[in-house]
mmCIF file of C-alpha atoms and ligand atoms in Angstrom:
data_model
loop_
_atom_site.group_PDB
_atom_site.id
_atom_site.type_symbol
_atom_site.label_atom_id
_atom_site.label_comp_id
_atom_site.label_asym_id
_atom_site.label_seq_id
_atom_site.Cartn_x
_atom_site.Cartn_y
_atom_site.Cartn_z
ATOM 1 C CA MET A 524 0.000 0.000 0.000
ATOM 2 C CA THR A 525 1.435 3.354 -1.028
ATOM 3 C CA ASN A 526 0.671 6.513 0.914
ATOM 4 C CA PHE A 527 -2.553 7.021 -0.997
ATOM 5 C CA PRO A 528 -4.929 9.015 1.233
ATOM 6 C CA PHE A 529 -7.897 6.608 1.016
ATOM 7 C CA ALA A 530 -7.988 2.926 2.003
ATOM 8 C CA THR A 531 -11.342 2.377 0.306
ATOM 9 C CA ILE A 532 -13.318 4.054 -2.458
ATOM 10 C CA GLY A 533 -17.036 3.556 -2.934
ATOM 11 C CA PHE A 534 -18.165 3.876 -6.529
ATOM 12 C CA ASP A 535 -21.670 4.561 -7.672
ATOM 13 C CA LEU A 536 -22.515 2.621 -10.853
ATOM 14 C CA ASP A 537 -25.140 4.249 -13.107
ATOM 15 C CA GLY A 538 -23.797 7.488 -14.580
ATOM 16 C CA THR A 539 -20.527 7.219 -12.651
ATOM 17 C CA LEU A 540 -18.706 4.097 -13.853
ATOM 18 C CA VAL A 541 -20.943 3.164 -16.766
ATOM 19 C CA ASP A 542 -23.169 4.875 -19.314
ATOM 20 C CA SER A 543 -26.087 2.626 -18.454
ATOM 21 C CA ASN A 544 -28.683 5.110 -19.701
ATOM 22 C CA LEU A 545 -27.994 3.455 -23.063
ATOM 23 C CA ASP A 546 -29.958 0.468 -21.695
ATOM 24 C CA LEU A 547 -32.029 2.146 -18.965
ATOM 25 C CA LEU A 548 -33.681 4.462 -21.521
ATOM 26 C CA PRO A 549 -34.869 1.714 -23.926
ATOM 27 C CA ALA A 550 -36.110 -0.314 -20.925
ATOM 28 C CA MET A 551 -37.922 2.716 -19.548
ATOM 29 C CA ASN A 552 -39.471 3.446 -22.943
ATOM 30 C CA HIS A 553 -40.584 -0.176 -23.259
ATOM 31 C CA THR A 554 -42.310 0.155 -19.877
ATOM 32 C CA LEU A 555 -43.826 3.547 -20.750
ATOM 33 C CA GLU A 556 -45.249 1.984 -23.909
ATOM 34 C CA LEU A 557 -46.832 -0.803 -21.822
ATOM 35 C CA ALA A 558 -48.436 1.954 -19.737
ATOM 36 C CA GLY A 559 -49.695 3.714 -22.887
ATOM 37 C CA ARG A 560 -47.296 6.616 -22.440
ATOM 38 C CA SER A 561 -44.982 8.424 -24.866
ATOM 39 C CA PRO A 562 -41.211 7.787 -24.776
ATOM 40 C CA LEU A 563 -38.527 9.907 -23.107
ATOM 41 C CA ASP A 564 -35.279 10.952 -24.768
ATOM 42 C CA TYR A 565 -31.725 10.374 -23.477
ATOM 43 C CA GLU A 566 -31.412 13.821 -21.841
ATOM 44 C CA GLN A 567 -34.795 13.533 -20.085
ATOM 45 C CA SER A 568 -33.982 10.136 -18.661
ATOM 46 C CA LYS A 569 -30.581 11.338 -17.401
ATOM 47 C CA ARG A 570 -32.470 13.626 -15.028
ATOM 48 C CA ILE A 571 -34.583 10.890 -13.432
ATOM 49 C CA ILE A 572 -32.033 8.124 -12.730
ATOM 50 C CA GLY A 573 -30.379 7.776 -9.333
ATOM 51 C CA GLY A 574 -32.984 7.032 -6.682
ATOM 52 C CA GLY A 575 -33.637 3.409 -7.646
ATOM 53 C CA THR A 576 -35.908 1.896 -10.279
ATOM 54 C CA ARG A 577 -39.260 2.605 -8.606
ATOM 55 C CA GLU A 578 -38.450 6.295 -8.242
ATOM 56 C CA MET A 579 -37.150 6.426 -11.831
ATOM 57 C CA LEU A 580 -40.375 4.941 -13.188
ATOM 58 C CA GLN A 581 -42.528 7.153 -10.980
ATOM 59 C CA ARG A 582 -40.719 10.187 -12.340
ATOM 60 C CA ALA A 583 -41.002 8.903 -15.921
ATOM 61 C CA LEU A 584 -44.769 8.513 -15.464
ATOM 62 C CA LEU A 585 -45.051 11.997 -13.964
ATOM 63 C CA HIS A 586 -43.297 13.433 -17.040
ATOM 64 C CA THR A 587 -45.603 11.593 -19.441
ATOM 65 C CA GLY A 588 -49.068 12.192 -18.060
ATOM 66 C CA GLY A 589 -49.132 11.653 -14.311
ATOM 67 C CA PRO A 590 -48.838 8.976 -11.614
ATOM 68 C CA ILE A 591 -50.565 5.570 -11.598
ATOM 69 C CA ALA A 592 -51.988 3.583 -8.651
ATOM 70 C CA GLU A 593 -49.463 1.784 -6.411
ATOM 71 C CA THR A 594 -50.882 -1.661 -7.282
ATOM 72 C CA GLU A 595 -50.511 -0.947 -11.014
ATOM 73 C CA MET A 596 -47.039 0.369 -10.256
ATOM 74 C CA ASP A 597 -45.992 -2.931 -8.655
ATOM 75 C CA ALA A 598 -47.095 -4.886 -11.742
ATOM 76 C CA LEU A 599 -45.409 -2.431 -14.112
ATOM 77 C CA LEU A 600 -42.204 -2.573 -12.084
ATOM 78 C CA GLU A 601 -42.132 -6.376 -12.401
ATOM 79 C CA GLN A 602 -42.528 -6.121 -16.175
ATOM 80 C CA HIS A 603 -39.823 -3.482 -16.261
ATOM 81 C CA PHE A 604 -37.413 -5.698 -14.295
ATOM 82 C CA THR A 605 -38.033 -8.654 -16.614
ATOM 83 C CA TYR A 606 -37.226 -6.538 -19.673
ATOM 84 C CA TYR A 607 -34.250 -4.744 -18.135
ATOM 85 C CA GLU A 608 -32.684 -7.946 -16.804
ATOM 86 C CA ALA A 609 -32.649 -9.358 -20.348
ATOM 87 C CA HIS A 610 -31.143 -6.173 -21.832
ATOM 88 C CA LEU A 611 -29.018 -4.570 -19.116
ATOM 89 C CA ALA A 612 -25.717 -5.051 -20.919
ATOM 90 C CA ASP A 613 -26.842 -4.631 -24.552
ATOM 91 C CA ASN A 614 -25.323 -1.160 -25.011
ATOM 92 C CA THR A 615 -23.893 -0.121 -21.623
ATOM 93 C CA VAL A 616 -20.185 0.752 -21.607
ATOM 94 C CA PRO A 617 -17.749 2.074 -18.993
ATOM 95 C CA PHE A 618 -17.030 5.787 -19.283
ATOM 96 C CA ASP A 619 -13.719 6.799 -20.832
ATOM 97 C CA GLY A 620 -10.778 6.152 -18.505
ATOM 98 C CA VAL A 621 -12.702 4.059 -15.958
ATOM 99 C CA LEU A 622 -10.856 0.766 -16.457
ATOM 100 C CA ALA A 623 -7.367 2.337 -16.415
ATOM 101 C CA THR A 624 -8.277 4.240 -13.235
ATOM 102 C CA LEU A 625 -9.650 1.163 -11.465
ATOM 103 C CA ASP A 626 -6.502 -0.790 -12.487
ATOM 104 C CA ASN A 627 -4.327 2.018 -11.112
ATOM 105 C CA LEU A 628 -6.237 2.142 -7.800
ATOM 106 C CA ARG A 629 -6.067 -1.647 -7.355
ATOM 107 C CA GLU A 630 -2.310 -1.548 -8.021
ATOM 108 C CA ARG A 631 -2.025 0.983 -5.196
ATOM 109 C CA GLY A 632 -3.788 -1.471 -2.883
ATOM 110 C CA VAL A 633 -6.971 0.585 -2.585
ATOM 111 C CA ARG A 634 -10.124 -1.423 -1.866
ATOM 112 C CA LEU A 635 -13.077 -0.707 -4.110
ATOM 113 C CA ALA A 636 -16.752 -1.024 -3.203
ATOM 114 C CA LEU A 637 -19.674 -0.803 -5.592
ATOM 115 C CA VAL A 638 -22.364 1.269 -3.846
ATOM 116 C CA THR A 639 -25.324 1.528 -6.195
ATOM 117 C CA ASN A 640 -29.054 2.071 -5.868
ATOM 118 C CA LYS A 641 -29.487 -0.466 -8.660
ATOM 119 C CA ILE A 642 -30.867 -3.795 -7.451
ATOM 120 C CA GLU A 643 -27.851 -5.824 -6.311
ATOM 121 C CA ARG A 644 -28.599 -8.745 -8.634
ATOM 122 C CA PHE A 645 -28.689 -6.438 -11.678
ATOM 123 C CA ALA A 646 -25.580 -4.548 -10.599
ATOM 124 C CA ARG A 647 -23.647 -7.823 -10.280
ATOM 125 C CA LYS A 648 -24.950 -9.087 -13.602
ATOM 126 C CA LEU A 649 -23.970 -5.844 -15.354
ATOM 127 C CA VAL A 650 -20.424 -5.598 -13.966
ATOM 128 C CA GLU A 651 -19.930 -9.306 -14.677
ATOM 129 C CA ALA A 652 -21.030 -8.795 -18.293
ATOM 130 C CA LEU A 653 -18.602 -5.872 -18.599
ATOM 131 C CA ASP A 654 -15.817 -7.952 -17.018
ATOM 132 C CA MET A 655 -15.522 -5.461 -14.123
ATOM 133 C CA ILE A 656 -16.659 -7.582 -11.159
ATOM 134 C CA HIS A 657 -13.068 -8.477 -10.214
ATOM 135 C CA TYR A 658 -12.344 -4.864 -9.237
ATOM 136 C CA PHE A 659 -14.774 -4.867 -6.315
ATOM 137 C CA ASP A 660 -14.321 -6.134 -2.776
ATOM 138 C CA CYS A 661 -18.058 -5.826 -2.212
ATOM 139 C CA VAL A 662 -21.251 -4.972 -4.093
ATOM 140 C CA ILE A 663 -24.036 -3.213 -2.215
ATOM 141 C CA GLY A 664 -27.251 -2.544 -4.107
ATOM 142 C CA GLY A 665 -30.328 -0.474 -3.363
ATOM 143 C CA ASP A 666 -32.156 -3.566 -2.044
ATOM 144 C CA THR A 667 -29.224 -5.137 -0.173
ATOM 145 C CA LEU A 668 -29.986 -3.619 3.216
ATOM 146 C CA GLY A 669 -33.769 -3.432 2.931
ATOM 147 C CA PRO A 670 -36.329 -0.632 2.573
ATOM 148 C CA GLY A 671 -35.416 2.921 3.491
ATOM 149 C CA ARG A 672 -31.689 2.230 3.619
ATOM 150 C CA ALA A 673 -30.675 3.045 0.032
ATOM 151 C CA LYS A 674 -28.789 6.257 -0.801
ATOM 152 C CA PRO A 675 -29.288 9.111 0.206
ATOM 153 C CA ALA A 676 -29.407 7.346 3.620
ATOM 154 C CA PRO A 677 -25.880 6.748 4.984
ATOM 155 C CA ASP A 678 -26.389 2.990 5.534
ATOM 156 C CA MET A 679 -24.926 1.686 2.272
ATOM 157 C CA VAL A 680 -21.783 3.769 2.704
ATOM 158 C CA ARG A 681 -21.386 2.547 6.293
ATOM 159 C CA GLU A 682 -21.929 -1.028 5.133
ATOM 160 C CA ALA A 683 -19.258 -0.622 2.439
ATOM 161 C CA ILE A 684 -16.804 0.729 5.005
ATOM 162 C CA GLY A 685 -17.525 -2.256 7.268
ATOM 163 C CA ARG A 686 -17.261 -4.862 4.533
ATOM 164 C CA CYS A 687 -13.999 -3.401 3.239
ATOM 165 C CA GLY A 688 -12.165 -3.650 6.551
ATOM 166 C CA GLY A 689 -13.686 -0.866 8.618
ATOM 167 C CA HIS A 690 -11.253 1.877 7.560
ATOM 168 C CA SER A 691 -12.828 5.296 7.980
ATOM 169 C CA ASN A 692 -10.594 6.902 5.325
ATOM 170 C CA PHE A 693 -13.245 6.239 2.721
ATOM 171 C CA VAL A 694 -14.347 8.431 -0.172
ATOM 172 C CA MET A 695 -17.409 8.114 -2.355
ATOM 173 C CA VAL A 696 -17.362 8.787 -6.112
ATOM 174 C CA GLY A 697 -20.784 9.431 -7.608
ATOM 175 C CA ASP A 698 -22.856 11.471 -10.016
ATOM 176 C CA SER A 699 -26.027 12.547 -8.224
ATOM 177 C CA ARG A 700 -27.356 14.089 -5.037
ATOM 178 C CA PHE A 701 -28.049 10.564 -3.752
ATOM 179 C CA ASP A 702 -24.315 9.870 -3.632
ATOM 180 C CA VAL A 703 -23.238 13.208 -2.177
ATOM 181 C CA GLU A 704 -25.938 13.161 0.509
ATOM 182 C CA ALA A 705 -25.257 9.527 1.452
ATOM 183 C CA ALA A 706 -21.519 10.183 1.740
ATOM 184 C CA HIS A 707 -21.930 13.337 3.808
ATOM 185 C CA ALA A 708 -24.545 11.699 6.049
ATOM 186 C CA ALA A 709 -21.977 8.954 6.700
ATOM 187 C CA GLY A 710 -19.308 11.583 7.416
ATOM 188 C CA VAL A 711 -17.099 10.928 4.369
ATOM 189 C CA PRO A 712 -16.229 13.114 1.351
ATOM 190 C CA CYS A 713 -17.648 12.721 -2.145
ATOM 191 C CA VAL A 714 -16.159 13.419 -5.568
ATOM 192 C CA ALA A 715 -18.784 13.875 -8.290
ATOM 193 C CA VAL A 716 -18.372 13.292 -12.015
ATOM 194 C CA THR A 717 -19.889 16.051 -14.162
ATOM 195 C CA PHE A 718 -20.839 13.742 -17.055
ATOM 196 C CA GLY A 719 -23.318 11.560 -15.111
ATOM 197 C CA TYR A 720 -27.037 11.565 -14.426
ATOM 198 C CA ARG A 721 -28.540 14.194 -12.175
ATOM 199 C CA ASP A 722 -31.476 16.556 -11.857
ATOM 200 C CA ARG A 723 -29.489 19.732 -11.154
ATOM 201 C CA PRO A 724 -26.231 21.408 -12.253
ATOM 202 C CA ALA A 725 -23.119 19.557 -11.003
ATOM 203 C CA GLU A 726 -22.019 22.667 -9.090
ATOM 204 C CA GLU A 727 -25.190 22.406 -6.982
ATOM 205 C CA LEU A 728 -24.573 18.840 -5.825
ATOM 206 C CA GLY A 729 -22.443 19.950 -2.869
ATOM 207 C CA ALA A 730 -19.615 17.561 -3.803
ATOM 208 C CA ASP A 731 -16.158 18.079 -2.306
ATOM 209 C CA ARG A 732 -14.601 17.946 -5.808
ATOM 210 C CA LEU A 733 -15.942 17.746 -9.349
ATOM 211 C CA ILE A 734 -14.167 15.891 -12.136
ATOM 212 C CA ASP A 735 -14.887 16.037 -15.883
ATOM 213 C CA HIS A 736 -12.867 12.935 -16.800
ATOM 214 C CA TYR A 737 -11.408 9.922 -14.987
ATOM 215 C CA ASP A 738 -7.890 11.270 -15.671
ATOM 216 C CA GLN A 739 -8.677 13.817 -12.944
ATOM 217 C CA LEU A 740 -9.842 11.361 -10.283
ATOM 218 C CA ILE A 741 -6.575 10.271 -8.657
ATOM 219 C CA PRO A 742 -5.131 13.843 -8.551
ATOM 220 C CA ALA A 743 -8.454 15.052 -7.080
ATOM 221 C CA LEU A 744 -8.373 12.345 -4.393
ATOM 222 C CA GLU A 745 -4.765 13.212 -3.544
ATOM 223 C CA GLN A 746 -5.776 16.832 -2.975
ATOM 224 C CA LEU A 747 -8.821 16.153 -0.816
HETATM 225 O O1 PGA B 936 -30.577 2.515 -10.128
HETATM 226 C C1 PGA B 936 -30.532 3.754 -9.949
HETATM 227 O O2 PGA B 936 -31.534 4.485 -9.896
HETATM 228 C C2 PGA B 936 -29.240 4.437 -9.803
HETATM 229 O O3 PGA B 936 -28.125 3.619 -9.635
HETATM 230 P P1 PGA B 936 -26.771 4.309 -9.114
HETATM 231 O O4 PGA B 936 -26.938 4.447 -7.617
HETATM 232 O O5 PGA B 936 -25.706 3.316 -9.524
HETATM 233 O O6 PGA B 936 -26.630 5.617 -9.803
HETATM 234 MG MG1 MG B 937 -25.574 7.263 -10.328
#
């Protein structure tokens, strides 16, 4: 282990490590069609990803005509999951520089945790399909800890710290308010990528540092 300032880094998945909107959007549009709604475009869907699938679909429905009853929502969500599970790695790719950065961090002995509001099973399936699973010491999804404990609650970050050896020198890397709020609620810093998915300007996320490309991540972490 070099004198790198962080023992563990928690990475968000959607919009941070991978451009998964390339598969989330077609899945969402498939589901909107089932509900008799019009499709969203790539930029619209970027603004509604981050709080888990149910919230994403609720927001998609709000944008396209209004909410539906909770019972209908449960059925629609199931259909959405079936479609997305079959297509989650059709088009999704890591953002530029991600793999080289993760290689570099592993070589430094840094532990990496995947801390995503995606359902754990889908997150694992996606990073396996992209041959990225080997980077992570643990995978914590939005359903891993049970209801009410997904980001922006601090629980997933605390769980990642615990599962990666309990070292408090932990930093979160994310793209949305869910990541920044979860990190800060857990008492750790957060670096945000400016190219991800969010519902407000990057400058308004409250992140400790912003990066525009993965080339900037390690220098940013060294300056935190
Ligand atoms: O599934 C989501 O809504 C977001 O997932 P993320 O936490 O990896 O951005
Ligand atoms: Mg994200």
